[in-house]
XYZ file of C-alpha atoms in Angstrom:
309
model
C -83.499 51.501 15.424
C -86.904 49.807 15.033
C -86.735 50.486 11.269
C -83.554 48.450 10.771
C -84.329 45.252 8.904
C -83.116 42.082 10.600
C -79.928 40.703 9.000
C -80.109 37.463 7.042
C -79.350 34.292 8.968
C -76.438 32.566 7.185
C -76.281 28.803 7.196
C -72.501 28.822 7.731
C -70.387 30.467 10.386
C -66.751 31.575 10.524
C -65.586 28.155 11.707
C -67.203 26.532 8.662
C -65.411 28.962 6.346
C -62.057 28.243 7.978
C -62.610 24.497 7.553
C -63.466 24.919 3.866
C -60.401 27.120 3.233
C -58.130 24.676 5.048
C -59.478 21.779 2.984
C -59.102 23.705 -0.257
C -55.473 24.572 0.458
C -54.513 21.215 2.009
C -56.373 18.798 -0.227
C -57.006 16.196 2.498
C -58.856 16.096 5.807
C -55.693 14.918 7.568
C -53.618 17.936 6.488
C -56.528 20.312 7.122
C -56.920 18.867 10.630
C -53.252 19.592 11.358
C -53.636 23.197 10.163
C -56.792 23.732 12.221
C -55.539 21.845 15.316
C -58.558 19.542 15.140
C -58.968 15.803 14.750
C -59.499 14.368 11.281
C -63.010 13.054 12.153
C -63.967 16.525 13.411
C -62.946 18.080 10.091
C -64.843 15.409 8.130
C -67.963 15.988 10.230
C -67.671 19.757 9.803
C -67.448 19.400 6.016
C -70.430 17.059 5.823
C -72.463 19.382 8.063
C -71.605 22.425 5.915
C -72.558 20.583 2.714
C -75.823 19.429 4.301
C -76.748 22.949 5.459
C -76.000 24.405 2.032
C -77.578 21.563 0.099
C -74.546 21.466 -2.189
C -71.450 19.293 -2.548
C -68.381 21.456 -1.940
C -65.619 18.957 -2.749
C -65.234 15.974 -5.034
C -63.567 13.050 -3.262
C -60.954 11.804 -5.740
C -57.845 9.587 -5.555
C -55.865 12.838 -5.685
C -57.627 14.176 -2.625
C -60.374 16.741 -2.183
C -60.976 18.952 -5.220
C -63.431 21.881 -4.939
C -66.570 21.645 -7.050
C -67.876 24.767 -8.800
C -69.889 25.520 -5.662
C -66.788 24.910 -3.548
C -64.674 27.241 -5.694
C -67.304 29.945 -5.312
C -67.342 29.495 -1.540
C -63.520 29.506 -1.268
C -63.306 32.733 -3.269
C -65.964 34.480 -1.192
C -64.774 33.091 2.142
C -61.242 34.429 1.655
C -62.564 37.919 1.025
C -65.152 37.698 3.818
C -62.650 36.649 6.493
C -60.240 39.421 5.485
C -63.070 41.960 5.624
C -64.234 40.613 8.994
C -60.720 40.998 10.397
C -60.577 44.522 9.021
C -63.951 45.356 10.596
C -62.750 44.091 13.963
C -59.638 46.234 13.627
C -61.683 49.347 12.852
C -64.001 48.705 15.784
C -61.041 48.393 18.149
C -59.546 51.648 16.825
C -62.534 53.683 15.528
C -60.727 57.007 15.668
C -58.216 56.124 12.942
C -59.223 57.616 9.548
C -59.449 54.881 6.951
C -58.171 54.830 3.374
C -59.561 51.951 1.349
C -57.307 50.111 -1.102
C -58.771 47.427 -3.352
C -56.083 44.813 -3.923
C -55.651 41.727 -6.109
C -52.932 39.220 -7.053
C -52.391 38.180 -10.662
C -51.355 34.673 -9.599
C -53.642 32.461 -7.474
C -50.637 30.861 -5.773
C -49.983 34.060 -3.800
C -53.302 33.782 -1.984
C -51.865 31.244 0.459
C -49.412 33.986 1.569
C -51.399 37.204 1.185
C -54.235 36.775 3.749
C -51.785 36.077 6.582
C -49.613 38.952 5.335
C -52.632 41.286 5.469
C -53.221 40.375 9.115
C -49.634 41.425 9.858
C -49.980 44.561 7.747
C -52.998 45.858 9.664
C -50.854 46.214 12.771
C -48.280 48.321 10.905
C -50.662 50.269 8.644
C -53.240 52.014 10.829
C -55.772 53.834 8.710
C -55.492 51.557 5.672
C -58.456 49.341 4.842
C -57.227 46.590 2.498
C -59.954 44.808 0.546
C -59.186 41.716 -1.563
C -60.886 41.778 -4.973
C -60.260 38.166 -5.998
C -62.829 38.385 -8.798
C -60.230 40.345 -10.810
C -57.440 37.751 -10.417
C -57.573 36.619 -14.053
C -57.379 40.128 -15.558
C -56.095 42.597 -12.953
C -54.700 45.201 -15.359
C -58.039 45.731 -17.081
C -59.684 46.241 -13.680
C -56.873 48.592 -12.626
C -57.323 50.722 -15.751
C -61.109 50.739 -15.299
C -60.765 52.028 -11.726
C -62.186 48.841 -10.207
C -58.869 48.226 -8.406
C -56.358 50.470 -6.666
C -53.404 48.085 -6.320
C -52.354 44.893 -8.109
C -49.576 42.415 -7.360
C -48.409 41.306 -10.795
C -46.036 38.787 -12.281
C -45.862 39.319 -16.040
C -48.804 41.499 -17.147
C -47.900 44.872 -18.710
C -49.244 48.065 -17.101
C -49.825 51.353 -18.987
C -47.426 54.110 -17.942
C -49.917 56.976 -17.907
C -51.716 57.227 -14.581
C -49.951 54.324 -12.883
C -46.814 53.572 -10.887
C -44.994 50.244 -10.739
C -42.268 49.039 -8.375
C -40.492 45.660 -8.084
C -41.516 43.642 -5.032
C -39.689 40.289 -5.155
C -38.894 37.432 -7.501
C -39.521 33.718 -7.202
C -38.165 30.774 -9.176
C -40.181 28.480 -11.414
C -39.086 24.861 -10.969
C -40.027 21.494 -12.464
C -41.124 18.635 -10.221
C -41.282 14.966 -11.224
C -41.842 11.667 -9.461
C -38.715 9.896 -8.246
C -39.618 7.109 -10.692
C -40.086 9.449 -13.679
C -37.663 9.035 -16.645
C -36.479 12.616 -16.105
C -35.705 12.129 -12.408
C -32.146 10.980 -13.115
C -31.314 13.984 -15.294
C -29.058 16.637 -13.814
C -31.113 19.342 -15.535
C -33.931 19.560 -18.071
C -33.798 20.778 -21.654
C -36.386 22.331 -23.918
C -36.642 18.988 -25.706
C -37.597 17.314 -22.424
C -40.492 19.733 -22.001
C -41.653 19.063 -25.546
C -41.655 15.314 -25.040
C -43.347 15.100 -21.645
C -46.715 16.427 -20.488
C -46.657 19.498 -18.257
C -48.860 20.070 -15.194
C -49.661 23.580 -14.057
C -52.341 25.754 -12.466
C -54.836 28.219 -13.894
C -52.164 30.682 -15.000
C -53.072 33.972 -16.723
C -52.450 34.221 -20.476
C -49.669 36.784 -19.985
C -47.784 34.438 -17.663
C -48.117 31.536 -20.100
C -46.671 33.747 -22.840
C -43.827 34.799 -20.521
C -43.010 31.142 -19.797
C -42.939 30.235 -23.497
C -40.671 33.192 -24.323
C -38.286 32.502 -21.440
C -37.958 28.810 -22.252
C -38.377 28.601 -26.040
C -37.537 32.102 -27.263
C -39.351 32.764 -30.545
C -40.373 29.135 -30.983
C -43.934 28.171 -30.137
C -43.979 24.365 -29.914
C -47.227 22.550 -29.226
C -46.933 21.391 -25.626
C -49.139 18.928 -23.772
C -50.374 20.936 -20.788
C -52.883 19.843 -18.154
C -54.229 22.617 -15.902
C -55.395 21.734 -12.400
C -57.003 24.005 -9.771
C -54.842 23.180 -6.732
C -51.137 22.880 -6.011
C -51.800 19.633 -4.144
C -53.617 18.154 -7.149
C -50.766 19.139 -9.485
C -48.201 17.478 -7.224
C -50.326 14.362 -6.742
C -50.540 13.865 -10.518
C -46.774 14.420 -10.788
C -46.230 11.975 -7.909
C -48.114 9.373 -9.948
C -45.592 9.843 -12.777
C -48.176 11.395 -15.104
C -46.321 14.593 -15.977
C -43.884 17.342 -15.080
C -45.244 19.891 -12.591
C -44.351 23.514 -13.359
C -44.657 25.497 -10.128
C -43.151 28.238 -8.042
C -40.457 27.000 -5.665
C -41.853 28.908 -2.664
C -45.253 27.245 -3.128
C -43.811 23.769 -3.716
C -41.137 23.465 -1.008
C -43.529 22.649 1.909
C -44.761 19.581 -0.041
C -41.376 17.998 -0.775
C -40.477 16.275 2.484
C -41.357 12.667 1.619
C -38.649 12.019 -1.004
C -41.111 10.830 -3.651
C -40.773 14.008 -5.705
C -37.638 15.416 -7.330
C -36.993 19.060 -8.218
C -35.401 19.863 -11.556
C -34.245 23.086 -13.166
C -33.463 24.037 -16.740
C -29.971 23.448 -18.063
C -30.062 27.016 -19.391
C -30.230 28.423 -15.841
C -32.761 29.488 -13.177
C -36.170 30.597 -14.397
C -36.888 33.584 -12.161
C -40.293 35.251 -12.288
C -40.520 38.924 -11.252
C -43.309 40.205 -9.013
C -44.267 43.875 -9.096
C -46.745 46.082 -7.339
C -48.704 48.487 -9.530
C -51.117 51.160 -8.380
C -53.177 54.114 -9.535
C -51.316 57.372 -8.979
C -54.155 58.924 -7.009
C -53.538 56.426 -4.173
C -49.761 56.861 -4.352
C -49.046 57.742 -0.704
C -51.112 54.881 0.688
C -49.775 52.444 -1.922
C -46.151 53.271 -1.105
C -46.860 52.609 2.575
C -48.356 49.276 1.571
C -45.336 48.455 -0.616
C -42.900 49.105 2.233
C -44.972 46.963 4.589
C -45.369 44.126 2.076
C -41.612 43.932 1.597
C -41.296 43.049 5.282
C -43.703 40.095 4.895
C -42.090 38.497 1.812
C -41.561 34.760 2.466
C -38.011 33.643 3.179
C -35.943 32.550 0.217
C -37.374 35.105 -2.223
C -35.257 37.871 -3.717
C -36.641 41.241 -2.592
C -36.826 44.135 -5.035
């Protein structure tokens, strides 16, 4: 034991990471305070202390709220994975006799990460022996990582998966909606047309290329009009810009609904009908038994309002 090197002394602790994640998902200290059951001044002090200890600014303070800097984005990505792994370590320590099968997991769409960590906590209780590790670094190109053996399981929206060596099953589907300010010229329309989307700027997140292509095909068919699209890193930022009347937000309904209680935003759909986006789970065949257990457990954690399977 004397030969074991002392571990590094991190400048942040678990509480700091939870504060940073809450701020990144909420966009304001007030909303983060409500999530963390703290006062707003306590959250502000915690953020300033974390930035001072790291010697780096983690968030830009903008009229739209708090937006992660490059350093903040790096910390959010690592903190999500670290907290999941810490919870998994605690689970293994409490039940050391259970043999563990490790599954490396990623989501193709960043919006699912507000649901997945809490779902994984629930899954650990129902999946003894499965060690689920988030590989968020492969979010932008999960299929390539899956083929290369750097992932075992991927939750996908629109990316194509090779048939040889892989299995794919439907998981659920969500609906893509359009959100505008109550004062926006489109707010009085019963439904939106393709011409409306051509004429007005669109606001969306950092969507993968395959999903952007899927959207264009679903809405415009073979046409490829030049659209004015602004990409923002956070759902809250997208909605704040829409709230200011500066564009049409294109978002998933299940992500957007919690932000629509004030009456200053209006939801619109296409006149051609609902725009439903399929979610699938794909995995390498060699982890088939464990992946099917995960699929069955994930289906039980799907948020309300989504079509399962």
